[in-house]
Amino acid sequence: MRIDLHTHSSASDGTEPAEVVVAQAARAGLDVVALTDHDTYAGWPAAQAAARELGVGFVPGVEVSCSHRGVSVHLLGYLVDPGFAPLVEELEKARQSRVSRVERMVDRMAADGIPVSMEAVRAQAGEDTTLGRPHIADALVAAGYVPSRDAAFTDVLRNGSPYYVSHYAPSPVRAVQLVRAAGGVPVMAHPFASSRGRTVDDDVIAAMAQAGLAGLEAEHRDHTDDQRDHARALAAQLGLFTTGASDYHGAGKPNRLGENTTSPEVLAEIERQATSGVEVVRP
Ligand code: AMP
Ligand code: ZN
Ligand code: FE
Ligand code: FE
């Protein structure tokens, strides 16, 4: 069984529609794929339909943007009830804040003569898309200012850039509580990926565990071997399971489907812990 529990579609900052992500998963020989778009469930229906048609297993999920004292934390939530209003409202609040944050970043960049506008960013995203820096990157690529998303992220879009603006996000402890209250299973994404920016200390993860965190994503390309080891050791200490996944973004990142995987035992544990009634599509 090959199981990849972290991917993005064009409902957020992946480059492919959700049904194409599932088709790519089938082509990559995966047995099960989860869709975990940033702050939205919008890709679920298309992914579920494609999974049934193609005979691929599918786990609905979401990657909740969180912030702990200015440090960005990503929380994967599997099998949450999409009708659970308190979580929907929190995601909506973050999505709204992301729009005004992108506007402010674009304003700052345009004021310095960088060829970008809100219209150009909007042209890179669908109507319901969770907007993010990758869409600004795509507008900069379209304008010929940078050759790739990655180049934009090492330059004007990096954390700490003068153009960087943060957005509203719940605390990781609150997000864990909301995912559990929605009947879902919370797993912290790439907890020690220091290459992406600052990361939280182990005591924050211990507080998340106290609040109901179920697992840590240990096997992720943004983790060094030492960071993977540390994630496994901390998970064992806190009584959490570990997962592995690609964090696939289509053409937006080099991450390939199935480059890291999760064991069938851990997937069974995720299904056991979920209380939402939301169903996994069987392979
Ligand atoms: P945001 O959530 O708007 O702050 O943007 C962060 C998102 O940008 C993350 O979800 C990443 O997937 C994506 N990202 C970060 N660094 C890069 C990079 N170097 N190339 C492409 N995408 C990136
Ligand atoms: Zn992303
Ligand atoms: Fe993430
Ligand atoms: Fe992700």
PDB file of C-alpha atoms in Angstrom, residues 12-264:
ATOM      1  CA  SER A  12      -5.380  26.552  -2.952  1.00  0.00           C
ATOM      2  CA  ASP A  13      -1.848  26.888  -4.339  1.00  0.00           C
ATOM      3  CA  GLY A  14      -1.464  23.647  -6.278  1.00  0.00           C
ATOM      4  CA  THR A  15      -1.435  24.065 -10.055  1.00  0.00           C
ATOM      5  CA  GLU A  16      -3.880  21.261 -10.950  1.00  0.00           C
ATOM      6  CA  PRO A  17      -7.613  20.879 -10.307  1.00  0.00           C
ATOM      7  CA  ALA A  18      -8.469  18.365  -7.564  1.00  0.00           C
ATOM      8  CA  GLU A  19      -9.618  15.671 -10.033  1.00  0.00           C
ATOM      9  CA  VAL A  20      -6.270  15.945 -11.825  1.00  0.00           C
ATOM     10  CA  VAL A  21      -4.349  15.556  -8.545  1.00  0.00           C
ATOM     11  CA  VAL A  22      -6.253  12.286  -7.968  1.00  0.00           C
ATOM     12  CA  ALA A  23      -5.597  11.152 -11.550  1.00  0.00           C
ATOM     13  CA  GLN A  24      -1.895  11.926 -11.074  1.00  0.00           C
ATOM     14  CA  ALA A  25      -1.959   9.895  -7.854  1.00  0.00           C
ATOM     15  CA  ALA A  26      -3.393   6.938  -9.772  1.00  0.00           C
ATOM     16  CA  ARG A  27      -0.721   7.361 -12.446  1.00  0.00           C
ATOM     17  CA  ALA A  28       2.002   7.520  -9.780  1.00  0.00           C
ATOM     18  CA  GLY A  29       0.804   4.140  -8.491  1.00  0.00           C
ATOM     19  CA  LEU A  30      -0.550   5.448  -5.195  1.00  0.00           C
ATOM     20  CA  ASP A  31      -3.257   3.408  -3.452  1.00  0.00           C
ATOM     21  CA  VAL A  32      -4.491   6.293  -1.294  1.00  0.00           C
ATOM     22  CA  VAL A  33      -4.137  10.072  -1.580  1.00  0.00           C
ATOM     23  CA  ALA A  34      -5.356  12.836   0.738  1.00  0.00           C
ATOM     24  CA  LEU A  35      -6.209  16.330  -0.513  1.00  0.00           C
ATOM     25  CA  THR A  36      -5.141  18.944   2.040  1.00  0.00           C
ATOM     26  CA  ASP A  37      -5.627  22.373   0.493  1.00  0.00           C
ATOM     27  CA  HIS A  38      -4.819  25.438   2.577  1.00  0.00           C
ATOM     28  CA  ASP A  39      -7.893  26.595   4.545  1.00  0.00           C
ATOM     29  CA  THR A  40     -10.532  25.133   2.185  1.00  0.00           C
ATOM     30  CA  TYR A  41     -12.580  22.010   1.437  1.00  0.00           C
ATOM     31  CA  ALA A  42     -13.484  23.268  -2.058  1.00  0.00           C
ATOM     32  CA  GLY A  43     -11.573  20.479  -3.846  1.00  0.00           C
ATOM     33  CA  TRP A  44     -13.243  17.588  -2.035  1.00  0.00           C
ATOM     34  CA  PRO A  45     -16.249  16.862  -4.302  1.00  0.00           C
ATOM     35  CA  ALA A  46     -14.196  16.727  -7.514  1.00  0.00           C
ATOM     36  CA  ALA A  47     -11.501  14.631  -5.818  1.00  0.00           C
ATOM     37  CA  GLN A  48     -14.057  12.191  -4.364  1.00  0.00           C
ATOM     38  CA  ALA A  49     -15.748  11.719  -7.735  1.00  0.00           C
ATOM     39  CA  ALA A  50     -12.398  11.165  -9.487  1.00  0.00           C
ATOM     40  CA  ALA A  51     -11.253   8.710  -6.804  1.00  0.00           C
ATOM     41  CA  ARG A  52     -14.417   6.601  -7.187  1.00  0.00           C
ATOM     42  CA  GLU A  53     -14.086   6.615 -10.961  1.00  0.00           C
ATOM     43  CA  LEU A  54     -10.385   5.702 -10.958  1.00  0.00           C
ATOM     44  CA  GLY A  55     -10.432   3.243  -8.045  1.00  0.00           C
ATOM     45  CA  VAL A  56      -7.975   5.278  -5.971  1.00  0.00           C
ATOM     46  CA  GLY A  57      -8.361   5.621  -2.214  1.00  0.00           C
ATOM     47  CA  PHE A  58      -9.129   9.155  -1.070  1.00  0.00           C
ATOM     48  CA  VAL A  59      -8.963  10.883   2.312  1.00  0.00           C
ATOM     49  CA  PRO A  60     -10.529  14.365   2.539  1.00  0.00           C
ATOM     50  CA  GLY A  61      -8.387  16.797   4.488  1.00  0.00           C
ATOM     51  CA  VAL A  62      -7.375  20.399   4.975  1.00  0.00           C
ATOM     52  CA  GLU A  63      -4.158  22.232   5.913  1.00  0.00           C
ATOM     53  CA  VAL A  64      -5.122  24.828   8.505  1.00  0.00           C
ATOM     54  CA  SER A  65      -2.905  27.935   8.609  1.00  0.00           C
ATOM     55  CA  CYS A  66      -1.988  28.695  12.242  1.00  0.00           C
ATOM     56  CA  SER A  67       0.260  31.182  13.956  1.00  0.00           C
ATOM     57  CA  HIS A  68       2.079  30.950  17.281  1.00  0.00           C
ATOM     58  CA  ARG A  69       3.566  34.310  18.315  1.00  0.00           C
ATOM     59  CA  GLY A  70       4.249  35.176  14.685  1.00  0.00           C
ATOM     60  CA  VAL A  71       5.646  31.739  13.806  1.00  0.00           C
ATOM     61  CA  SER A  72       3.683  30.012  11.061  1.00  0.00           C
ATOM     62  CA  VAL A  73       2.395  26.513  11.895  1.00  0.00           C
ATOM     63  CA  HIS A  74       0.487  24.243   9.506  1.00  0.00           C
ATOM     64  CA  LEU A  75      -2.023  21.765  10.889  1.00  0.00           C
ATOM     65  CA  LEU A  76      -3.367  18.944   8.726  1.00  0.00           C
ATOM     66  CA  GLY A  77      -6.937  17.977   9.590  1.00  0.00           C
ATOM     67  CA  TYR A  78      -8.215  14.662   8.204  1.00  0.00           C
ATOM     68  CA  LEU A  79     -11.866  13.633   7.900  1.00  0.00           C
ATOM     69  CA  VAL A  80     -13.278  16.788   9.475  1.00  0.00           C
ATOM     70  CA  ASP A  81     -17.030  17.386   9.184  1.00  0.00           C
ATOM     71  CA  PRO A  82     -17.211  20.056   6.445  1.00  0.00           C
ATOM     72  CA  GLY A  83     -20.470  21.336   7.949  1.00  0.00           C
ATOM     73  CA  PHE A  84     -18.968  22.042  11.387  1.00  0.00           C
ATOM     74  CA  ALA A  85     -19.519  25.816  11.541  1.00  0.00           C
ATOM     75  CA  PRO A  86     -16.849  26.903  14.049  1.00  0.00           C
ATOM     76  CA  LEU A  87     -14.060  25.435  11.892  1.00  0.00           C
ATOM     77  CA  VAL A  88     -15.632  26.668   8.635  1.00  0.00           C
ATOM     78  CA  GLU A  89     -15.803  30.167  10.151  1.00  0.00           C
ATOM     79  CA  GLU A  90     -12.187  30.060  11.279  1.00  0.00           C
ATOM     80  CA  LEU A  91     -11.029  28.946   7.812  1.00  0.00           C
ATOM     81  CA  GLU A  92     -13.157  31.666   6.208  1.00  0.00           C
ATOM     82  CA  LYS A  93     -11.609  34.272   8.492  1.00  0.00           C
ATOM     83  CA  ALA A  94      -8.106  33.188   7.499  1.00  0.00           C
ATOM     84  CA  ARG A  95      -9.070  33.123   3.802  1.00  0.00           C
ATOM     85  CA  GLN A  96     -10.487  36.676   4.001  1.00  0.00           C
ATOM     86  CA  SER A  97      -7.383  37.884   5.787  1.00  0.00           C
ATOM     87  CA  ARG A  98      -5.226  36.241   3.113  1.00  0.00           C
ATOM     88  CA  VAL A  99      -6.952  38.394   0.462  1.00  0.00           C
ATOM     89  CA  SER A 100      -6.242  41.698   2.237  1.00  0.00           C
ATOM     90  CA  ARG A 101      -2.727  40.472   3.018  1.00  0.00           C
ATOM     91  CA  VAL A 102      -2.045  39.753  -0.664  1.00  0.00           C
ATOM     92  CA  GLU A 103      -3.450  43.199  -1.518  1.00  0.00           C
ATOM     93  CA  ARG A 104      -1.068  44.848   0.935  1.00  0.00           C
ATOM     94  CA  MET A 105       1.915  42.895  -0.375  1.00  0.00           C
ATOM     95  CA  VAL A 106       1.004  43.760  -3.969  1.00  0.00           C
ATOM     96  CA  ASP A 107       0.590  47.451  -3.049  1.00  0.00           C
ATOM     97  CA  ARG A 108       4.023  47.540  -1.454  1.00  0.00           C
ATOM     98  CA  MET A 109       5.624  45.820  -4.424  1.00  0.00           C
ATOM     99  CA  ALA A 110       3.869  47.988  -7.034  1.00  0.00           C
ATOM    100  CA  ALA A 111       4.914  51.119  -5.104  1.00  0.00           C
ATOM    101  CA  ASP A 112       8.521  50.023  -5.635  1.00  0.00           C
ATOM    102  CA  GLY A 113       7.961  49.551  -9.363  1.00  0.00           C
ATOM    103  CA  ILE A 114       7.656  45.756  -9.323  1.00  0.00           C
ATOM    104  CA  PRO A 115       5.323  44.766 -12.180  1.00  0.00           C
ATOM    105  CA  VAL A 116       2.366  43.303 -10.287  1.00  0.00           C
ATOM    106  CA  SER A 117      -1.258  44.224  -9.596  1.00  0.00           C
ATOM    107  CA  MET A 118      -4.181  42.622  -7.791  1.00  0.00           C
ATOM    108  CA  GLU A 119      -5.838  41.960 -11.174  1.00  0.00           C
ATOM    109  CA  ALA A 120      -2.732  40.092 -12.341  1.00  0.00           C
ATOM    110  CA  VAL A 121      -2.707  38.006  -9.142  1.00  0.00           C
ATOM    111  CA  ARG A 122      -6.445  37.286  -9.439  1.00  0.00           C
ATOM    112  CA  ALA A 123      -5.859  36.096 -13.012  1.00  0.00           C
ATOM    113  CA  GLN A 124      -3.612  33.349 -11.598  1.00  0.00           C
ATOM    114  CA  ALA A 125      -6.274  31.944  -9.259  1.00  0.00           C
ATOM    115  CA  GLY A 126      -9.846  30.663  -9.463  1.00  0.00           C
ATOM    116  CA  GLU A 127     -12.741  32.506  -7.889  1.00  0.00           C
ATOM    117  CA  ASP A 128     -12.854  30.417  -4.669  1.00  0.00           C
ATOM    118  CA  THR A 129      -9.114  29.780  -4.486  1.00  0.00           C
ATOM    119  CA  THR A 130      -7.355  30.306  -1.162  1.00  0.00           C
ATOM    120  CA  LEU A 131      -4.993  33.112  -2.175  1.00  0.00           C
ATOM    121  CA  GLY A 132      -1.356  32.970  -1.169  1.00  0.00           C
ATOM    122  CA  ARG A 133       2.125  34.105  -2.011  1.00  0.00           C
ATOM    123  CA  PRO A 134       2.367  31.425  -4.744  1.00  0.00           C
ATOM    124  CA  HIS A 135      -0.268  33.334  -6.751  1.00  0.00           C
ATOM    125  CA  ILE A 136       1.760  36.538  -6.452  1.00  0.00           C
ATOM    126  CA  ALA A 137       4.729  34.462  -7.631  1.00  0.00           C
ATOM    127  CA  ASP A 138       2.733  33.229 -10.634  1.00  0.00           C
ATOM    128  CA  ALA A 139       1.828  36.839 -11.552  1.00  0.00           C
ATOM    129  CA  LEU A 140       5.517  37.811 -11.313  1.00  0.00           C
ATOM    130  CA  VAL A 141       6.432  34.868 -13.567  1.00  0.00           C
ATOM    131  CA  ALA A 142       3.718  35.900 -16.065  1.00  0.00           C
ATOM    132  CA  ALA A 143       5.149  39.442 -16.065  1.00  0.00           C
ATOM    133  CA  GLY A 144       8.632  38.073 -16.762  1.00  0.00           C
ATOM    134  CA  TYR A 145       9.995  39.476 -13.483  1.00  0.00           C
ATOM    135  CA  VAL A 146      11.198  36.078 -12.172  1.00  0.00           C
ATOM    136  CA  PRO A 147      11.592  32.719 -13.929  1.00  0.00           C
ATOM    137  CA  SER A 148       9.762  30.572 -11.346  1.00  0.00           C
ATOM    138  CA  ARG A 149       7.786  30.426  -8.113  1.00  0.00           C
ATOM    139  CA  ASP A 150      10.931  29.307  -6.353  1.00  0.00           C
ATOM    140  CA  ALA A 151      12.884  32.330  -7.613  1.00  0.00           C
ATOM    141  CA  ALA A 152      10.113  34.627  -6.357  1.00  0.00           C
ATOM    142  CA  PHE A 153      10.291  32.940  -2.937  1.00  0.00           C
ATOM    143  CA  THR A 154      14.041  33.370  -2.618  1.00  0.00           C
ATOM    144  CA  ASP A 155      13.632  37.039  -3.593  1.00  0.00           C
ATOM    145  CA  VAL A 156      10.695  39.405  -2.980  1.00  0.00           C
ATOM    146  CA  LEU A 157       8.297  36.870  -1.417  1.00  0.00           C
ATOM    147  CA  ARG A 158      10.605  35.390   1.215  1.00  0.00           C
ATOM    148  CA  ASN A 159       9.754  35.653   4.923  1.00  0.00           C
ATOM    149  CA  GLY A 160      11.545  38.772   6.090  1.00  0.00           C
ATOM    150  CA  SER A 161      11.277  40.518   2.731  1.00  0.00           C
ATOM    151  CA  PRO A 162      10.255  44.201   3.028  1.00  0.00           C
ATOM    152  CA  TYR A 163       7.145  43.257   1.037  1.00  0.00           C
ATOM    153  CA  TYR A 164       6.120  40.458   3.408  1.00  0.00           C
ATOM    154  CA  VAL A 165       2.828  40.900   5.274  1.00  0.00           C
ATOM    155  CA  SER A 166       1.333  38.291   7.620  1.00  0.00           C
ATOM    156  CA  HIS A 167      -2.327  37.272   7.780  1.00  0.00           C
ATOM    157  CA  TYR A 168      -4.765  36.253  10.484  1.00  0.00           C
ATOM    158  CA  ALA A 169      -4.478  32.647  11.614  1.00  0.00           C
ATOM    159  CA  PRO A 170      -5.684  30.825  14.744  1.00  0.00           C
ATOM    160  CA  SER A 171      -3.273  29.518  17.356  1.00  0.00           C
ATOM    161  CA  PRO A 172      -2.174  25.908  16.803  1.00  0.00           C
ATOM    162  CA  VAL A 173      -3.830  24.794  20.070  1.00  0.00           C
ATOM    163  CA  ARG A 174      -7.151  26.329  19.015  1.00  0.00           C
ATOM    164  CA  ALA A 175      -6.850  24.743  15.564  1.00  0.00           C
ATOM    165  CA  VAL A 176      -6.216  21.313  17.131  1.00  0.00           C
ATOM    166  CA  GLN A 177      -9.301  21.749  19.318  1.00  0.00           C
ATOM    167  CA  LEU A 178     -11.428  22.823  16.324  1.00  0.00           C
ATOM    168  CA  VAL A 179     -10.284  19.891  14.162  1.00  0.00           C
ATOM    169  CA  ARG A 180     -11.153  17.473  16.996  1.00  0.00           C
ATOM    170  CA  ALA A 181     -14.484  19.229  17.605  1.00  0.00           C
ATOM    171  CA  ALA A 182     -15.180  18.780  13.871  1.00  0.00           C
ATOM    172  CA  GLY A 183     -14.667  15.024  14.371  1.00  0.00           C
ATOM    173  CA  GLY A 184     -11.365  15.111  12.487  1.00  0.00           C
ATOM    174  CA  VAL A 185      -7.827  13.987  13.204  1.00  0.00           C
ATOM    175  CA  PRO A 186      -5.134  16.686  13.612  1.00  0.00           C
ATOM    176  CA  VAL A 187      -1.572  16.067  12.415  1.00  0.00           C
ATOM    177  CA  MET A 188       1.094  18.773  12.518  1.00  0.00           C
ATOM    178  CA  ALA A 189       2.610  19.341   9.045  1.00  0.00           C
ATOM    179  CA  HIS A 190       6.423  19.530   8.614  1.00  0.00           C
ATOM    180  CA  PRO A 191       6.961  20.554  12.287  1.00  0.00           C
ATOM    181  CA  PHE A 192      10.731  21.178  12.075  1.00  0.00           C
ATOM    182  CA  ALA A 193      11.119  22.449   8.511  1.00  0.00           C
ATOM    183  CA  SER A 194      13.456  25.304   9.425  1.00  0.00           C
ATOM    184  CA  SER A 195      14.315  25.870   5.749  1.00  0.00           C
ATOM    185  CA  ARG A 196      10.794  27.311   5.374  1.00  0.00           C
ATOM    186  CA  GLY A 197      11.181  29.848   8.189  1.00  0.00           C
ATOM    187  CA  ARG A 198      11.067  29.840  11.970  1.00  0.00           C
ATOM    188  CA  THR A 199       9.583  26.786  13.671  1.00  0.00           C
ATOM    189  CA  VAL A 200       8.029  26.349  17.108  1.00  0.00           C
ATOM    190  CA  ASP A 201       9.749  24.743  20.102  1.00  0.00           C
ATOM    191  CA  ASP A 202       8.878  21.292  21.401  1.00  0.00           C
ATOM    192  CA  ASP A 203       6.864  22.778  24.289  1.00  0.00           C
ATOM    193  CA  VAL A 204       4.350  24.243  21.801  1.00  0.00           C
ATOM    194  CA  ILE A 205       3.972  20.792  20.234  1.00  0.00           C
ATOM    195  CA  ALA A 206       3.528  19.321  23.724  1.00  0.00           C
ATOM    196  CA  ALA A 207       0.710  21.844  24.331  1.00  0.00           C
ATOM    197  CA  MET A 208      -0.858  20.831  21.000  1.00  0.00           C
ATOM    198  CA  ALA A 209      -0.599  17.166  22.069  1.00  0.00           C
ATOM    199  CA  GLN A 210      -2.328  18.055  25.333  1.00  0.00           C
ATOM    200  CA  ALA A 211      -5.122  19.662  23.254  1.00  0.00           C
ATOM    201  CA  GLY A 212      -5.608  16.502  21.167  1.00  0.00           C
ATOM    202  CA  LEU A 213      -2.949  16.445  18.458  1.00  0.00           C
ATOM    203  CA  ALA A 214      -2.780  12.932  16.953  1.00  0.00           C
ATOM    204  CA  GLY A 215       0.406  12.884  14.907  1.00  0.00           C
ATOM    205  CA  LEU A 216       3.492  14.553  13.455  1.00  0.00           C
ATOM    206  CA  GLU A 217       4.421  14.580   9.772  1.00  0.00           C
ATOM    207  CA  ALA A 218       7.996  13.321  10.127  1.00  0.00           C
ATOM    208  CA  GLU A 219       8.800  12.243   6.572  1.00  0.00           C
ATOM    209  CA  HIS A 220       8.691  15.432   4.485  1.00  0.00           C
ATOM    210  CA  ARG A 221      11.223  16.748   1.962  1.00  0.00           C
ATOM    211  CA  ASP A 222      11.725  19.967   3.940  1.00  0.00           C
ATOM    212  CA  HIS A 223      13.051  17.916   6.908  1.00  0.00           C
ATOM    213  CA  THR A 224      16.689  16.896   7.230  1.00  0.00           C
ATOM    214  CA  ASP A 225      17.467  13.387   8.514  1.00  0.00           C
ATOM    215  CA  ASP A 226      18.044  14.879  11.978  1.00  0.00           C
ATOM    216  CA  GLN A 227      14.704  16.696  11.858  1.00  0.00           C
ATOM    217  CA  ARG A 228      12.947  13.446  10.874  1.00  0.00           C
ATOM    218  CA  ASP A 229      14.658  11.649  13.754  1.00  0.00           C
ATOM    219  CA  HIS A 230      13.645  14.387  16.148  1.00  0.00           C
ATOM    220  CA  ALA A 231      10.028  14.272  14.939  1.00  0.00           C
ATOM    221  CA  ARG A 232       9.911  10.503  15.465  1.00  0.00           C
ATOM    222  CA  ALA A 233      11.479  10.776  18.929  1.00  0.00           C
ATOM    223  CA  LEU A 234       9.161  13.582  20.045  1.00  0.00           C
ATOM    224  CA  ALA A 235       6.132  11.729  18.661  1.00  0.00           C
ATOM    225  CA  ALA A 236       7.100   8.620  20.639  1.00  0.00           C
ATOM    226  CA  GLN A 237       7.560  10.721  23.777  1.00  0.00           C
ATOM    227  CA  LEU A 238       4.168  12.445  23.377  1.00  0.00           C
ATOM    228  CA  GLY A 239       2.264   9.328  22.311  1.00  0.00           C
ATOM    229  CA  LEU A 240       1.676  10.545  18.745  1.00  0.00           C
ATOM    230  CA  PHE A 241       1.933   8.631  15.463  1.00  0.00           C
ATOM    231  CA  THR A 242       4.048   9.833  12.527  1.00  0.00           C
ATOM    232  CA  THR A 243       3.148  10.251   8.874  1.00  0.00           C
ATOM    233  CA  GLY A 244       5.027  10.831   5.634  1.00  0.00           C
ATOM    234  CA  ALA A 245       3.817  12.719   2.583  1.00  0.00           C
ATOM    235  CA  SER A 246       4.846  14.654  -0.499  1.00  0.00           C
ATOM    236  CA  ASP A 247       3.125  18.056  -0.047  1.00  0.00           C
ATOM    237  CA  TYR A 248       2.547  17.887  -3.820  1.00  0.00           C
ATOM    238  CA  HIS A 249       1.719  21.246  -5.499  1.00  0.00           C
ATOM    239  CA  GLY A 250       1.621  20.109  -9.162  1.00  0.00           C
ATOM    240  CA  ALA A 251       4.067  22.171 -11.217  1.00  0.00           C
ATOM    241  CA  GLY A 252       4.364  24.733  -8.408  1.00  0.00           C
ATOM    242  CA  LYS A 253       7.029  22.788  -6.501  1.00  0.00           C
ATOM    243  CA  PRO A 254       9.452  19.941  -7.249  1.00  0.00           C
ATOM    244  CA  ASN A 255       7.682  17.641  -4.724  1.00  0.00           C
ATOM    245  CA  ARG A 256       6.558  14.408  -6.420  1.00  0.00           C
ATOM    246  CA  LEU A 257       3.534  12.315  -5.389  1.00  0.00           C
ATOM    247  CA  GLY A 258       4.533   9.359  -3.205  1.00  0.00           C
ATOM    248  CA  GLU A 259       8.051  10.629  -2.481  1.00  0.00           C
ATOM    249  CA  ASN A 260       7.234  10.059   1.211  1.00  0.00           C
ATOM    250  CA  THR A 261       4.446   7.796   2.400  1.00  0.00           C
ATOM    251  CA  THR A 262       2.382   6.836   5.454  1.00  0.00           C
ATOM    252  CA  SER A 263       1.913   3.280   6.718  1.00  0.00           C
ATOM    253  CA  PRO A 264      -1.471   1.505   6.367  1.00  0.00           C
TER     254      PRO A 264
END
